[in-house]
Every structure is written in C-alpha cells, then in structure tokens.
PDB file of C-alpha atoms in Angstrom:
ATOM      1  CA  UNK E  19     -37.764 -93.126  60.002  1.00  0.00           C
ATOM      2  CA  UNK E  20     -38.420 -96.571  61.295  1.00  0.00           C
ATOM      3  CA  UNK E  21     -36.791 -99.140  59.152  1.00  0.00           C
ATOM      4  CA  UNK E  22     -39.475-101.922  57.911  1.00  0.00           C
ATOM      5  CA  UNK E  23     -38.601-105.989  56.275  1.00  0.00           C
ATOM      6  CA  UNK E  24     -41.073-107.463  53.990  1.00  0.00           C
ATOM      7  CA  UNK E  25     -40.478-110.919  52.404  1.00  0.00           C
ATOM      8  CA  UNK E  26     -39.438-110.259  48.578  1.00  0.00           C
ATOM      9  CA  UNK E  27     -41.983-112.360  46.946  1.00  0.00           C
ATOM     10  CA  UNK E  28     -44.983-114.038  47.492  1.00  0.00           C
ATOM     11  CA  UNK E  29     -47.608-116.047  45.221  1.00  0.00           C
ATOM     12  CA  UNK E  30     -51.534-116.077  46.124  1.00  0.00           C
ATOM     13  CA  UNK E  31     -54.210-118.065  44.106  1.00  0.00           C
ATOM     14  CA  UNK E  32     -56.637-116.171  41.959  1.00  0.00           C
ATOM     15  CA  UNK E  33     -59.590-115.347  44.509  1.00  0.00           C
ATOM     16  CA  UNK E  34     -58.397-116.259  47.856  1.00  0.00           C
ATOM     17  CA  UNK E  35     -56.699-113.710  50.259  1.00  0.00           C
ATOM     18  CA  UNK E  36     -53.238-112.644  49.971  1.00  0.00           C
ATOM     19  CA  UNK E  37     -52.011-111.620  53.351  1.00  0.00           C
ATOM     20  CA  UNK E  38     -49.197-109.576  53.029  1.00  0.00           C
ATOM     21  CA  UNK E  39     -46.258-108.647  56.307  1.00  0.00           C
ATOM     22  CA  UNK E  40     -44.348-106.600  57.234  1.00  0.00           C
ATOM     23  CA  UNK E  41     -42.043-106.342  60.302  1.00  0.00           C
ATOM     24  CA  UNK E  42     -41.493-102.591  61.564  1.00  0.00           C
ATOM     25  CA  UNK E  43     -40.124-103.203  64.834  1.00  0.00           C
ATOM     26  CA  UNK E  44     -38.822-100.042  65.470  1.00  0.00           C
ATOM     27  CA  UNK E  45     -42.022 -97.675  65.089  1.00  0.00           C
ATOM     28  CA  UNK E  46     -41.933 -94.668  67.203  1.00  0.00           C
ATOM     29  CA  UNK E  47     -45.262 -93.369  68.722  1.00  0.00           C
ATOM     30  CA  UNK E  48     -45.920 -90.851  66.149  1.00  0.00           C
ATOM     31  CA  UNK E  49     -45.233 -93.032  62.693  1.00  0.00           C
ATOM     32  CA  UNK E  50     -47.762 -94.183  60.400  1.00  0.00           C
ATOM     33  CA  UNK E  51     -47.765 -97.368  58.661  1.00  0.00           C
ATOM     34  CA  UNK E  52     -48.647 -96.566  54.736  1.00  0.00           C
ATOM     35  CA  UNK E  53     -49.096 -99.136  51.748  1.00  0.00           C
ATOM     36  CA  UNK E  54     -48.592 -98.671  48.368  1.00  0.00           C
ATOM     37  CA  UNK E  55     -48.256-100.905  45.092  1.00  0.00           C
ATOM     38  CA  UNK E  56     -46.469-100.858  41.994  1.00  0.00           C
ATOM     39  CA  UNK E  57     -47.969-102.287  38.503  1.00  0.00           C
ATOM     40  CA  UNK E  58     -45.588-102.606  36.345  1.00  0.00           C
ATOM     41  CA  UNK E  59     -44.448 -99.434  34.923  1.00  0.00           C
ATOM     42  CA  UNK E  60     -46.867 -97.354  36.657  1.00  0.00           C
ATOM     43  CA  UNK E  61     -46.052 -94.948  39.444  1.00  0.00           C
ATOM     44  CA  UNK E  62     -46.629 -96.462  42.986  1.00  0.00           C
ATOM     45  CA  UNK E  63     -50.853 -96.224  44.103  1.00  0.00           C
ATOM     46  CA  UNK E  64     -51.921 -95.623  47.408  1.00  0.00           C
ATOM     47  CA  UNK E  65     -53.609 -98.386  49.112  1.00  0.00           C
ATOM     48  CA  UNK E  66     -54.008 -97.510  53.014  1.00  0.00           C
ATOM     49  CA  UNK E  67     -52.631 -96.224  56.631  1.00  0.00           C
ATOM     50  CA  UNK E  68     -53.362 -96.958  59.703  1.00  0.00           C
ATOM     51  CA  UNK E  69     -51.377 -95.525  63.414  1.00  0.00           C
ATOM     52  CA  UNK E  70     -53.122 -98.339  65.600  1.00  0.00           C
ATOM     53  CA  UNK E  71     -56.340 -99.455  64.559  1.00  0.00           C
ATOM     54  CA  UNK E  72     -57.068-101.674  62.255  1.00  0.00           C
ATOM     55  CA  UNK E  73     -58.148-100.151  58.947  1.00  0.00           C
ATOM     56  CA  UNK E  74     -60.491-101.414  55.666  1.00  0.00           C
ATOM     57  CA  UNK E  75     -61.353 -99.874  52.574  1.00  0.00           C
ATOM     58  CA  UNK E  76     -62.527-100.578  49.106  1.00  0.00           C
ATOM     59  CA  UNK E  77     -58.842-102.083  47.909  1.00  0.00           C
ATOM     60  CA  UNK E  78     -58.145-103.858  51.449  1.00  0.00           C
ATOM     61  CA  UNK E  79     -57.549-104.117  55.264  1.00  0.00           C
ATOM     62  CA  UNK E  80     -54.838-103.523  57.557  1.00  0.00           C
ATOM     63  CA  UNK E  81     -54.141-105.191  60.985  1.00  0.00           C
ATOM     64  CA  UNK E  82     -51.927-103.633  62.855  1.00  0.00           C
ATOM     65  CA  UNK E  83     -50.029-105.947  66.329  1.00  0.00           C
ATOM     66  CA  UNK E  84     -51.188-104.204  69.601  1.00  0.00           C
ATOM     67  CA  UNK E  85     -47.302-103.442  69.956  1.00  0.00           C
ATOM     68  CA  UNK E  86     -47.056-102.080  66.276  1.00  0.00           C
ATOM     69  CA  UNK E  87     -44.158-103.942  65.220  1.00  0.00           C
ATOM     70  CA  UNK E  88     -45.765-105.382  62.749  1.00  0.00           C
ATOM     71  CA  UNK E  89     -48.636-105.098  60.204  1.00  0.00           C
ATOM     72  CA  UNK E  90     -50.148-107.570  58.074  1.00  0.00           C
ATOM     73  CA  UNK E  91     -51.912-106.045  54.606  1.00  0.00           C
ATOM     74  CA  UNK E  92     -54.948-108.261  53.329  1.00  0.00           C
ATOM     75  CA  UNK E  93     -56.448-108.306  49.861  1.00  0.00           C
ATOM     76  CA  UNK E  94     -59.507-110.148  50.305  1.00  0.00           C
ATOM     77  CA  UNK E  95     -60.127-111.560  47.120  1.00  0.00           C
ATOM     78  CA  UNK E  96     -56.798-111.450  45.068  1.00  0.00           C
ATOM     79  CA  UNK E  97     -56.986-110.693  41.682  1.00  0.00           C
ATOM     80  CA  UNK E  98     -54.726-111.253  38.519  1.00  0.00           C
ATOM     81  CA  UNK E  99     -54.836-107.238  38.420  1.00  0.00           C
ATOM     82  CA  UNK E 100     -53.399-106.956  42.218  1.00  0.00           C
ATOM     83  CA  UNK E 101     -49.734-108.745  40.297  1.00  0.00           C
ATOM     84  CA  UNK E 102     -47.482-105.495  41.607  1.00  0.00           C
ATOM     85  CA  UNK E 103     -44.700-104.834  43.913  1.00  0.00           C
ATOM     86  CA  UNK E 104     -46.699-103.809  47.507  1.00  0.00           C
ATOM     87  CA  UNK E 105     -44.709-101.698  49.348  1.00  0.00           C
ATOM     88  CA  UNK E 106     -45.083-101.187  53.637  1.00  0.00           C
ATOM     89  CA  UNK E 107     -43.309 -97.668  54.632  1.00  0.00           C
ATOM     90  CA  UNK E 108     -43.608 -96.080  58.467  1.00  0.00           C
ATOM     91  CA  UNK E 109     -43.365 -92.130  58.381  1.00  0.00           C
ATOM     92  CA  UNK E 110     -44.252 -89.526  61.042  1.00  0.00           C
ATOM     93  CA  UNK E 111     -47.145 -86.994  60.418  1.00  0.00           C
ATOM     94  CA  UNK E 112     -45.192 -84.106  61.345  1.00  0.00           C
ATOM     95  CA  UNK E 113     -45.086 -80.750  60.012  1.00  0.00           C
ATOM     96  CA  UNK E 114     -41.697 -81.342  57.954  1.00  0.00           C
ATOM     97  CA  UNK E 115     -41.714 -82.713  54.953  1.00  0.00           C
ATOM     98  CA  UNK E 116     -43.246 -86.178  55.286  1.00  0.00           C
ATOM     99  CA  UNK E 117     -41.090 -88.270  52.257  1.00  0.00           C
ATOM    100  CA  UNK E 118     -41.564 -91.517  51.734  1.00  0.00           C
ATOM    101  CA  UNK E 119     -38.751 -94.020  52.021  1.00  0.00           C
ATOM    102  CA  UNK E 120     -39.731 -96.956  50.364  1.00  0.00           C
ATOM    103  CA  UNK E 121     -37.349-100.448  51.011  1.00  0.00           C
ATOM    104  CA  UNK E 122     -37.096-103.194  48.437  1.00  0.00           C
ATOM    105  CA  UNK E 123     -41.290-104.377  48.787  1.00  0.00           C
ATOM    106  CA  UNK E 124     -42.671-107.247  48.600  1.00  0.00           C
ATOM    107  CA  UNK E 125     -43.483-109.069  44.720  1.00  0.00           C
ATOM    108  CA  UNK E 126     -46.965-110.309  45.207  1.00  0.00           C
ATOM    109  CA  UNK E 127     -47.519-112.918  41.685  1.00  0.00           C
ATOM    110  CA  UNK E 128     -51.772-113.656  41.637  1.00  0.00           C
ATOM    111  CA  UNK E 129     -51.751-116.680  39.607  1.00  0.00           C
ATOM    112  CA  UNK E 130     -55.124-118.462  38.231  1.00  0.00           C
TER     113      UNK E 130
ATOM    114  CA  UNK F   1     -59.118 -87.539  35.373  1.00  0.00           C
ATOM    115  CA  UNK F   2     -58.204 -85.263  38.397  1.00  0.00           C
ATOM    116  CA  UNK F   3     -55.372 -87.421  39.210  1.00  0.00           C
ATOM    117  CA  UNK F   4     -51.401 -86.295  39.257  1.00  0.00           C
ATOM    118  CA  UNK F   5     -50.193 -86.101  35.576  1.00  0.00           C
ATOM    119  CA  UNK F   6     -46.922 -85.775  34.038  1.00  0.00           C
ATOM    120  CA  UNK F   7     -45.195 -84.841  31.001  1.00  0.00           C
ATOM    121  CA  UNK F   8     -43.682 -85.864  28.955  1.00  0.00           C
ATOM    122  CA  UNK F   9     -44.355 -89.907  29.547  1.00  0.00           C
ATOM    123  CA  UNK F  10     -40.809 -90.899  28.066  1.00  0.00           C
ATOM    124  CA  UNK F  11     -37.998 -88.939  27.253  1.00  0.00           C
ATOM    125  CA  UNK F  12     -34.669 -90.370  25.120  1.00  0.00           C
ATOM    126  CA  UNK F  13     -32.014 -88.080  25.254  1.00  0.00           C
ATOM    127  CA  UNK F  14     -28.296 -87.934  24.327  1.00  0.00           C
ATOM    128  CA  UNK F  15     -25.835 -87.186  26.903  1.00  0.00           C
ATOM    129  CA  UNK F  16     -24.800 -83.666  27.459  1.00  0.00           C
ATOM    130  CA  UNK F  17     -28.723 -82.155  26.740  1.00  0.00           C
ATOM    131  CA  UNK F  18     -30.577 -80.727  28.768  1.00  0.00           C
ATOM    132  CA  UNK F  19     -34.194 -82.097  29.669  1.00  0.00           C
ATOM    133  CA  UNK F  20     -37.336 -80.634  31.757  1.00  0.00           C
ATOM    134  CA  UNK F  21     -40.197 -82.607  32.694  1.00  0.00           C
ATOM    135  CA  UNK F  22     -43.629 -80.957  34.402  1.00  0.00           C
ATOM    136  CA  UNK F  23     -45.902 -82.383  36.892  1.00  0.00           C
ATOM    137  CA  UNK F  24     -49.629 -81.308  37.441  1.00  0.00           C
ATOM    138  CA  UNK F  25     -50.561 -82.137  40.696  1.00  0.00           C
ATOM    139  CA  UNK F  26     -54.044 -82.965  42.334  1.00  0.00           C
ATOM    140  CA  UNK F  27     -56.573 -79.519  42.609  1.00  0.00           C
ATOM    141  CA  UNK F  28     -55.707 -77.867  45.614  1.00  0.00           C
ATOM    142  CA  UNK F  29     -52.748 -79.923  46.926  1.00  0.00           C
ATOM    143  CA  UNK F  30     -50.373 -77.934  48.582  1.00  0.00           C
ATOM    144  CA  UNK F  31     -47.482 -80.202  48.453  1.00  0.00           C
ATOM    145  CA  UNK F  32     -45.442 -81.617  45.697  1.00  0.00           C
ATOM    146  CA  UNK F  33     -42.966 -84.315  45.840  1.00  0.00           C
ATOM    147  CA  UNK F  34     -40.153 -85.600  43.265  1.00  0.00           C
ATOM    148  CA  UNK F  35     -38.555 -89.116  43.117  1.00  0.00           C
ATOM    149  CA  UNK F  36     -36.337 -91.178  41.160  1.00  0.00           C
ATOM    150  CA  UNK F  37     -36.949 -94.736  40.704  1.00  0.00           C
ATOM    151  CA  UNK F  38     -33.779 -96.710  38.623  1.00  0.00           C
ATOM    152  CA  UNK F  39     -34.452-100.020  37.267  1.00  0.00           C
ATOM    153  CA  UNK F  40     -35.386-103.043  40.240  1.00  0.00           C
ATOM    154  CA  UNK F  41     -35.381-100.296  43.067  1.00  0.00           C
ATOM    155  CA  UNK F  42     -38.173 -98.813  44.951  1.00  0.00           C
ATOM    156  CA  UNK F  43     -38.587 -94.723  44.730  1.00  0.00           C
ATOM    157  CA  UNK F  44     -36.299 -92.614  46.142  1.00  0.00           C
ATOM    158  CA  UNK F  45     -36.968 -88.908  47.404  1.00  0.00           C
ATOM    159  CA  UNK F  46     -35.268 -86.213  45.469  1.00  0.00           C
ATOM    160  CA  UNK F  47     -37.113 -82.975  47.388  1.00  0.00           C
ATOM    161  CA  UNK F  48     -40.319 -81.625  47.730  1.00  0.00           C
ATOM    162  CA  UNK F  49     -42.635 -77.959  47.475  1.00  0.00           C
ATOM    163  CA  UNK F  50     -45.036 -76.729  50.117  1.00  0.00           C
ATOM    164  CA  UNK F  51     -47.059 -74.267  47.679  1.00  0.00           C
ATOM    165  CA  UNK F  52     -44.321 -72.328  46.004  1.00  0.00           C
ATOM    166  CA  UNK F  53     -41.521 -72.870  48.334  1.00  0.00           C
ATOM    167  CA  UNK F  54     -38.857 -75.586  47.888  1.00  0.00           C
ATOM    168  CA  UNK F  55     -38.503 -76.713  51.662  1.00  0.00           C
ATOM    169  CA  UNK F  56     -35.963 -79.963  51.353  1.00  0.00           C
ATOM    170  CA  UNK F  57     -33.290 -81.556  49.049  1.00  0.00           C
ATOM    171  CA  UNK F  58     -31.947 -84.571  48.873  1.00  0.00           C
ATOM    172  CA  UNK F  59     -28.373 -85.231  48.414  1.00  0.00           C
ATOM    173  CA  UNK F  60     -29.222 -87.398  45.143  1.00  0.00           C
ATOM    174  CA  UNK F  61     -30.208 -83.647  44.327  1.00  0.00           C
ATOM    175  CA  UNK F  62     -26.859 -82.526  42.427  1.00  0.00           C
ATOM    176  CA  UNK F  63     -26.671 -79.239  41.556  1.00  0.00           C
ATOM    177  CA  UNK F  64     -27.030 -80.108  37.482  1.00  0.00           C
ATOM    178  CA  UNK F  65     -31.001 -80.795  38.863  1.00  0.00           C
ATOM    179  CA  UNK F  66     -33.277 -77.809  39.510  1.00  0.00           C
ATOM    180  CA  UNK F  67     -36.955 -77.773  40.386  1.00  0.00           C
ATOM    181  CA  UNK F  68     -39.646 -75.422  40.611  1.00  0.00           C
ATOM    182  CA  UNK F  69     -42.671 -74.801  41.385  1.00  0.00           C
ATOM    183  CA  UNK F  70     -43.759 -71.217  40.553  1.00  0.00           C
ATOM    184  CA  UNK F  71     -47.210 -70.716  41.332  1.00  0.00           C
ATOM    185  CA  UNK F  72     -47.460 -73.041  43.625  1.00  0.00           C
ATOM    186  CA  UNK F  73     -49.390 -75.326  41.193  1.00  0.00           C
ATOM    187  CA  UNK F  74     -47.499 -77.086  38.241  1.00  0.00           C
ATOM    188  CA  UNK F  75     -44.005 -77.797  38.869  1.00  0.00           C
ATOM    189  CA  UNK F  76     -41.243 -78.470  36.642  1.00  0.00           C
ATOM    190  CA  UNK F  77     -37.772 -80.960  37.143  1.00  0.00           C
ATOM    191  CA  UNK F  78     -34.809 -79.961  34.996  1.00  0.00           C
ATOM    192  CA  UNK F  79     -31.787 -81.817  34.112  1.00  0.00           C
ATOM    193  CA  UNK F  80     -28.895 -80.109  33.119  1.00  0.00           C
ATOM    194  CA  UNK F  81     -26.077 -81.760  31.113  1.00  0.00           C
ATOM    195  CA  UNK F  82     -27.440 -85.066  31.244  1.00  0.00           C
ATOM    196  CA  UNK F  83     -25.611 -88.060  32.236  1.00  0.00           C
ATOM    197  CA  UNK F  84     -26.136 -92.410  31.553  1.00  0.00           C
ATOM    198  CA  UNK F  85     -27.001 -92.466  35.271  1.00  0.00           C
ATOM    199  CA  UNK F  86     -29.852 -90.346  35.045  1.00  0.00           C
ATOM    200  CA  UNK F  87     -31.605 -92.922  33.281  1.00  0.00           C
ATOM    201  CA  UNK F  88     -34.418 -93.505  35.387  1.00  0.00           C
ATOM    202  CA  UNK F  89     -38.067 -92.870  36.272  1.00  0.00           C
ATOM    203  CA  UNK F  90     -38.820 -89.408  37.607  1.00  0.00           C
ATOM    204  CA  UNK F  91     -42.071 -89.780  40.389  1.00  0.00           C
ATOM    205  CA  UNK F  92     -44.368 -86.840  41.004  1.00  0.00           C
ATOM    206  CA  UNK F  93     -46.522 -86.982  43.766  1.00  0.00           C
ATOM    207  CA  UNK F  94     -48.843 -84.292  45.435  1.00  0.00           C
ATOM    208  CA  UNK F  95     -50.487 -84.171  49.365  1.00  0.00           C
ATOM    209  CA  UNK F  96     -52.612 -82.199  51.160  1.00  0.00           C
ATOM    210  CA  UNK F  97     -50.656 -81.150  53.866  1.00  0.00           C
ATOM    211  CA  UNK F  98     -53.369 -79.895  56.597  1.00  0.00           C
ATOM    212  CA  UNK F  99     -51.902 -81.189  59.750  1.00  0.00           C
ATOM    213  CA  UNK F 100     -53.395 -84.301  59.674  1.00  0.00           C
ATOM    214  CA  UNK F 101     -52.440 -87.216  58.025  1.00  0.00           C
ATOM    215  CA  UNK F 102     -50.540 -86.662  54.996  1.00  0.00           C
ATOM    216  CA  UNK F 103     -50.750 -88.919  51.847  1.00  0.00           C
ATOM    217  CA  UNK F 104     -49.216 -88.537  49.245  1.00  0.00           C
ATOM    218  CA  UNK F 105     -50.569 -89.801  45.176  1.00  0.00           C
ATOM    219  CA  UNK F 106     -48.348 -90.236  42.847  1.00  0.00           C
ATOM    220  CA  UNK F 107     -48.763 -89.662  39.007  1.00  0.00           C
ATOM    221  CA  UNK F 108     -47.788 -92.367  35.927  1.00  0.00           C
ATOM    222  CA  UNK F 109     -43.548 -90.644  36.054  1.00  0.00           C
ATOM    223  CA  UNK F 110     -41.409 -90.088  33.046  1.00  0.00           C
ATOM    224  CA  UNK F 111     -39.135 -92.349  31.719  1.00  0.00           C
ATOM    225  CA  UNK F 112     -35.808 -90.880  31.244  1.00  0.00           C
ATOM    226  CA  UNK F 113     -33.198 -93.028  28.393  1.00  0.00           C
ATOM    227  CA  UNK F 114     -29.873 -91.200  28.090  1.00  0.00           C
ATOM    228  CA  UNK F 115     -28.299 -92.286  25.263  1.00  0.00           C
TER     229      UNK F 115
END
C-alpha cells in the first residue's frame, strides 16, 4: 500500500476551517484515500474517501490533486469536539482483505 | 445503538492468564477486522474474518493469539499466557465487503493492563 506523510500536529481556531494534508505520492490507480480520527481513547471514526473526485459530507470535504499525490481534508467549521488524532490512509478496493495501515496522523488541537 | 461494540471495555490481568475479548459487529457486515493499538501509535492490523472464515494473519499474530468468528457474526480474540507487551488496545472493526468500496467502522476497543 501506498505510503502517505501528514504533518504531526496542527492548531485551528474554534470556528474557522482546519485544512488538514496529506502527501501520498505514491498512489497507484486503484487506491483509495480514507480518513479517520481518533478522540481520545475512543476507537478511530470514519470520516470520508474519495478515488478522484472531490468528496463532502456531513463531518467534511475532501480535495483530492488532479495527480492524486496529495489530498487536503477540510473541517469547515472546527470545533473544540473535532480535538483528535486525523488519520489519511490509501488502500486498494480489491477483493483481499482491505486492512488499514494507519502511519503516525496528524494531532489536530481546536482551541477557543 | 447499531454500531460495533465490544466487551469487555477494560481488562487488568496478571501475567501468565489467559484473557478473551468479543466483538459485535454492525447487522449484516460480512467482514470483521482486529487491531492493536499500544500507547502513542496508530492501529495496527492483527487479521481479519470474511463471514466465518479467517482469511489473513498478521505476523504480530503469535500463535499464543487465536480468533474466531463462529457464526459468522460475533467474534471473539483470545490471549493465551499473557505477557507486559500485550498491554494495549484491541480494535474491532466490521465492513461490508460487496465489491465496492469497502469501509470499515470501528467499535470503542478494550483496554488490555497486564500486570
């Protein structure tokens, strides 16, 4: 699976957007790029996925570079709740088993 | 909630015992993974179910660890003679595996202390 970087912390004030990268410059055709988070304690939640387009839901939106070496998450109106460890992981859609390999994440701090 | 759950939510154990955790995954989900997560590190894959069948296992797998998944719903993690090092977080997660995009959702884990 395509190896991905993220920073290892970032901060974000309390209501604006935190835009969060990732570098996976080694994608192959058939790899998705997946986001999850970590709260504290909690086991990792899904956020979103994308293989090219750019994606939006309820929790945020994904733009993914033309070339797909890189990604950048966005969380629209940060919250003190979205504190957590946000993690960017590339993985095929094949029929094998499809684990996760999550690298070191980034530490996203919301402060007021 | 219809979510993934585990059980127990923490487990302290002396060395040497044996320990089993279970994981209820999501209605219907065909597939059921198991990580480990130690302190300041992200998840790491330990092997996973597609219905009742254990397809993959990791070499963090050693053979004191068994899973299983009998009916293809619940599945259960064991830990034989346990050691310090298996101190950790234990990760379930559960897909629906349908050729399509895959993703997984992962329940709250159980927090293993060996004493």
């Amino acid at each position: 699976d395509a190896k991905t970087t993220q920073p290892p912390s970032m901060d974000c004030a309390e209501g604006r957007a935190a835009n969060l990268p990732c570098n996976h410059s080694t994608i192959s055709g058939n790899e998705y790029v997946y986001w999850y988070r970590q709260i504290h304690s909690q086991g990792p939640q899904y956020i979103i996925h994308g293989l090219k387009n750019n994606e939006t839901n309820e929790m945020a939106s994904l733009i993914i570079t033309e070339d797909r070496k890189s990604s950048t998450l966005i969380l629209p109106h940060a919250t003190l709740r979205d504190t957590a460890v946000y993690y960017c992981i590339v993985r095929p859609n094949n029929n094998a088993g499809n684990m996760l390999t999550f690298g070191g994440g980034t530490r996203l701090m919301v402060k007021p | 909630d219809t979510g993934v759950s585990q059980d127990p939510r923490h487990k302290i154990t002396k060395r040497g015992q044996n320990v089993t955790f279970r994981c209820d995954p999501i209605s219907e989900h065909n597939r059921l993974y198991w990580y480990r997560q130690t302190l300041g590190q992200g998840p790491e894959f330990l092997t996973y179910f597609q219905n009742e069948a254990q397809l993959e296992k990791s070499r963090l797998l050693s053979d004191r660890f068994s899973a299983e998944r009998p009916k293809g719903s619940f599945s259960t993690l064991e830990i034989q003679r346990t050691e310090q090092g298996d101190s950790a977080m234990y990760l379930c997660a559960s897909s629906l595996f349908a050729g399509a995009a895959e993703t997984q959702y992962f329940g709250p884990g159980t927090r293993l202390l060996v004493l």
